[in-house]
PDB file of C-alpha atoms in Angstrom:
ATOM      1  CA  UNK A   1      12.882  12.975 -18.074  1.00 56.00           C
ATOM      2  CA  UNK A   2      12.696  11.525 -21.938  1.00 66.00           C
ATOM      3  CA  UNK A   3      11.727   9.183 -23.505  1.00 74.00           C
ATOM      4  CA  UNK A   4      14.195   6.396 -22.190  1.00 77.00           C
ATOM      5  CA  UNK A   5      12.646   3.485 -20.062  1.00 79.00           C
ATOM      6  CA  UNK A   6      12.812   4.198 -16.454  1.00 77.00           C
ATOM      7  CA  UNK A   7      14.168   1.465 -13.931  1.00 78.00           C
ATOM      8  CA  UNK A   8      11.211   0.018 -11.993  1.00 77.00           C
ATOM      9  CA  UNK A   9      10.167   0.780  -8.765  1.00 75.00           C
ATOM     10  CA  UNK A  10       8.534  -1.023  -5.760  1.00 70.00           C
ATOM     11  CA  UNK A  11       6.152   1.838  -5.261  1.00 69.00           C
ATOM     12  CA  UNK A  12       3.832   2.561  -2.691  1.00 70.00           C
ATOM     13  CA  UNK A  13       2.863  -0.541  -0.523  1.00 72.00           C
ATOM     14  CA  UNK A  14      -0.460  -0.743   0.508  1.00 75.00           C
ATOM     15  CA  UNK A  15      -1.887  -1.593   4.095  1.00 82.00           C
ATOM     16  CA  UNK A  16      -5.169  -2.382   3.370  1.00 88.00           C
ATOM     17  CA  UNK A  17      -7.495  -5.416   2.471  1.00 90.00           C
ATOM     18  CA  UNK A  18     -10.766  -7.659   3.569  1.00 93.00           C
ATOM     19  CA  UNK A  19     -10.592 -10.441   5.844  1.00 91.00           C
ATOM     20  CA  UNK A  20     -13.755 -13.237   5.597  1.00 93.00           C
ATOM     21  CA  UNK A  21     -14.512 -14.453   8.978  1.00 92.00           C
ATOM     22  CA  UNK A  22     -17.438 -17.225  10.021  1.00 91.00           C
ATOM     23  CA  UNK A  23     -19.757 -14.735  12.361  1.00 90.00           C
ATOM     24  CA  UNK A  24     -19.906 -16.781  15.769  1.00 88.00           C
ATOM     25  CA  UNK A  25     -21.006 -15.664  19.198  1.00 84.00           C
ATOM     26  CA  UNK A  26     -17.203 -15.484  21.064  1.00 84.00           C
ATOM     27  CA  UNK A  27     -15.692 -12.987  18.377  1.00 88.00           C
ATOM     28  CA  UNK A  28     -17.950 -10.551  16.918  1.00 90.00           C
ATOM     29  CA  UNK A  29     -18.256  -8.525  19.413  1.00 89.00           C
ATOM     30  CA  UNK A  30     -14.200  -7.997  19.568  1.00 91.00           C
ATOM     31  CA  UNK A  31     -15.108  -7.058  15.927  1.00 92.00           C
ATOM     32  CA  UNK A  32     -17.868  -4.979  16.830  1.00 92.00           C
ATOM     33  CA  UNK A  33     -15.264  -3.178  19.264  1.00 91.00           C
ATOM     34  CA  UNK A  34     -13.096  -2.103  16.698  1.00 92.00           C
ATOM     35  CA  UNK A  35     -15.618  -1.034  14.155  1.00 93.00           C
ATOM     36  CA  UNK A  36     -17.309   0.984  17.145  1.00 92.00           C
ATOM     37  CA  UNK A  37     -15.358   0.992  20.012  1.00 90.00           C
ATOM     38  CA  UNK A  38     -16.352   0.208  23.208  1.00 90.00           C
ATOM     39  CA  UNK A  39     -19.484  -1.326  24.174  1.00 90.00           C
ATOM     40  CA  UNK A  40     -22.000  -0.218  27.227  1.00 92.00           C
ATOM     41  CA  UNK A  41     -22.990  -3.572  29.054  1.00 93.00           C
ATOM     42  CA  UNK A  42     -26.104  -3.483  31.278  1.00 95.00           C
ATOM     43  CA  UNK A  43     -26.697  -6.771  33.198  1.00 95.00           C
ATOM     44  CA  UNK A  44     -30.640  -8.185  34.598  1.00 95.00           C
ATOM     45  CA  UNK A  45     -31.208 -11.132  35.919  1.00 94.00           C
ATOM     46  CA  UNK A  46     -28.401 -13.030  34.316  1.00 93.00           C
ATOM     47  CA  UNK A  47     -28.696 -11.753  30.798  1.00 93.00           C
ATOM     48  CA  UNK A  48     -26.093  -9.215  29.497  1.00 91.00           C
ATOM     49  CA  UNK A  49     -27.015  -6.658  26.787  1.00 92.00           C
ATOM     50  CA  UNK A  50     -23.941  -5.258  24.478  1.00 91.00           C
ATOM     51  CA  UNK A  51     -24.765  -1.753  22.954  1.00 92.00           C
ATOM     52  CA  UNK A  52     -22.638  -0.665  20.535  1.00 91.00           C
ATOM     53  CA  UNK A  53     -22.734   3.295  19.062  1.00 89.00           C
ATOM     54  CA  UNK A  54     -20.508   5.566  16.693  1.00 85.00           C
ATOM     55  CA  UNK A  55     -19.492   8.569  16.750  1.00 83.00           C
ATOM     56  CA  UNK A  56     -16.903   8.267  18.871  1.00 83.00           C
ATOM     57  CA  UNK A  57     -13.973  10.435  19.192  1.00 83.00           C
ATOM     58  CA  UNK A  58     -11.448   7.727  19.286  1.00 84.00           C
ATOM     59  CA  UNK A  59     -10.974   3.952  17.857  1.00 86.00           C
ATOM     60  CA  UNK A  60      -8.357   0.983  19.167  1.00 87.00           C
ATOM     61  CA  UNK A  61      -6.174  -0.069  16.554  1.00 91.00           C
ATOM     62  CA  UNK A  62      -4.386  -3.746  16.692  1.00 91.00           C
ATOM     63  CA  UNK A  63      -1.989  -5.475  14.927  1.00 92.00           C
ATOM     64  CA  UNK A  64      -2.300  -8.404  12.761  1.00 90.00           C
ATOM     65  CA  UNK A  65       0.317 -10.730  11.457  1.00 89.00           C
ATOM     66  CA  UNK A  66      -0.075 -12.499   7.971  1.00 86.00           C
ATOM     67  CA  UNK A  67       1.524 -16.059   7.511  1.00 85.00           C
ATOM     68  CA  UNK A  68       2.186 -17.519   4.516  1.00 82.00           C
ATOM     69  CA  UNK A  69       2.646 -21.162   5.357  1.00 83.00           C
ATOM     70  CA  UNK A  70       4.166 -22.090   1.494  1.00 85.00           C
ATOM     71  CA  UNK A  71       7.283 -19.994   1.958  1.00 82.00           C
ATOM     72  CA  UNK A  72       7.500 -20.146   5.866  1.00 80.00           C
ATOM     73  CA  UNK A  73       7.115 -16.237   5.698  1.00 83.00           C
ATOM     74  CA  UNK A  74       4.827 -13.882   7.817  1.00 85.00           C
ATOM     75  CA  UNK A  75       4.340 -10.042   8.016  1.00 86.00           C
ATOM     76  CA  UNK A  76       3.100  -8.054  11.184  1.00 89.00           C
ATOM     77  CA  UNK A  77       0.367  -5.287  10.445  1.00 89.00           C
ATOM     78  CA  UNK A  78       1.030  -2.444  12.589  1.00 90.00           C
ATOM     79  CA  UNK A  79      -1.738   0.454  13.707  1.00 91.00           C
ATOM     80  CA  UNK A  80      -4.706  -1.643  11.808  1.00 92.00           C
ATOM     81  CA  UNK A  81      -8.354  -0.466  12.021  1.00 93.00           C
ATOM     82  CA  UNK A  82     -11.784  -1.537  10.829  1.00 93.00           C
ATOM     83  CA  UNK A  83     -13.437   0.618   8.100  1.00 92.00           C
ATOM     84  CA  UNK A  84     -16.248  -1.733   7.295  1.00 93.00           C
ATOM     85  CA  UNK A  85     -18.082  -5.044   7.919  1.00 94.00           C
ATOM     86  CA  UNK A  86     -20.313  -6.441   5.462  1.00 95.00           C
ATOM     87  CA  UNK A  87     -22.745  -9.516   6.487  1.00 93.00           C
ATOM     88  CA  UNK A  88     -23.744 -12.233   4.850  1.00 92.00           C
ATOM     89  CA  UNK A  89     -26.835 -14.144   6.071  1.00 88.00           C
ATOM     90  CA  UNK A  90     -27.704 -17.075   4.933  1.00 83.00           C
ATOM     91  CA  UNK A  91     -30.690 -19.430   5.212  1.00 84.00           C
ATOM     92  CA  UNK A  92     -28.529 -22.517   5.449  1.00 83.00           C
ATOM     93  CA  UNK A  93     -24.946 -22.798   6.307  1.00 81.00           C
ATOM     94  CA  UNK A  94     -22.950 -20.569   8.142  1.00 86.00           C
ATOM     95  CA  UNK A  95     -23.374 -16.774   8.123  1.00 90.00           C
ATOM     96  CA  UNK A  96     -20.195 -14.913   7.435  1.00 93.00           C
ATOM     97  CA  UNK A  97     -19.166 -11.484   7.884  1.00 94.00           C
ATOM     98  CA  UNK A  98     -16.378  -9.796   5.546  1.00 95.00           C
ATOM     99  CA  UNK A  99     -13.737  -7.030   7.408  1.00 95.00           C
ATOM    100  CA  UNK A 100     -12.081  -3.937   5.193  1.00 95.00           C
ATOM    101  CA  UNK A 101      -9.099  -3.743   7.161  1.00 93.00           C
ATOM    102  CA  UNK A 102      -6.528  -0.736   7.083  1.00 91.00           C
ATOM    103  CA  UNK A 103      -3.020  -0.280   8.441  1.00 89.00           C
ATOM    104  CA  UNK A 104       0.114   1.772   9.052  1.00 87.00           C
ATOM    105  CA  UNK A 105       2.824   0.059   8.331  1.00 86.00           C
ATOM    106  CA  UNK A 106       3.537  -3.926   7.618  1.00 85.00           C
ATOM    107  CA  UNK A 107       6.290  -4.975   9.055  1.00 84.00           C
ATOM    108  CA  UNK A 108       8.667  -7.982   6.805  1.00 76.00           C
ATOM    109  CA  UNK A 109       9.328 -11.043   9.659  1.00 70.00           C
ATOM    110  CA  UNK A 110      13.105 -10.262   7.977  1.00 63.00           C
ATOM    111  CA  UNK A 111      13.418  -7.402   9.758  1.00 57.00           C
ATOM    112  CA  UNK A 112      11.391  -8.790  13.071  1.00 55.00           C
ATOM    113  CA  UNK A 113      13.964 -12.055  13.249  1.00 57.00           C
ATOM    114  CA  UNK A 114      16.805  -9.221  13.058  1.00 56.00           C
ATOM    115  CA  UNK A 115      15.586  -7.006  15.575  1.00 57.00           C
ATOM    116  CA  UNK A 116      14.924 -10.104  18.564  1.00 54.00           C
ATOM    117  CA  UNK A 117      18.534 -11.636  17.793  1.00 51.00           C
TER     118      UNK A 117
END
């Protein structure tokens, strides 16, 4: 190495990032599950209780694909995993919860429309 420019790089891509989501009674507990894991359900007299604990020895990971409607693009998220939720309450309007997200490896829909022809 001297002192001469170097030729840019890409460098390292990153697989990481916060998703916003309204917090709503049908999908927080899938959310819950994979900050957590599994829940234990107990069941009396028609009412179902959801306890969710960590420390476990294992979490699901999922995939999640990215579209970006201006250039008719998208990118699949492979091996993703929850590492935090934040909450915001609020006293009117709707309560929102944000999502740190982090993946293995994001997949270009390039190389997805090459592999399926």
């Amino acid at each position: 190495m001297g002192r001469e420019d170097l030729a840019p790089t890409i460098g390292r891509k990153s697989v990481a990032g916060y998703m916003n989501l309204p917090v709503d009674l049908r999908a927080i507990g899938l959310w819950f599950t994979e900050l957590l894991g599994s829940s234990v359900t107990s069941e009396q007299s028609g009412v179902f209780t959801h306890i969710f604990s960590s420390c476990k020895d294992s979490l699901p990971s999922f995939s999640i694909e990215k579209t970006f409607k201006e250039v008719k693009d998208y990118s699949l998220f492979n091996g993703c995993k929850v590492g935090s939720m934040d909450f915001d309450f609020q006293a009117d309007g709707n309560s929102s919860v944000s999502v740190s997200l982090i993946g293995n490896v994001e997949v270009a829909s390039s190389i997805l429309a090459s592999s399926t022809t």
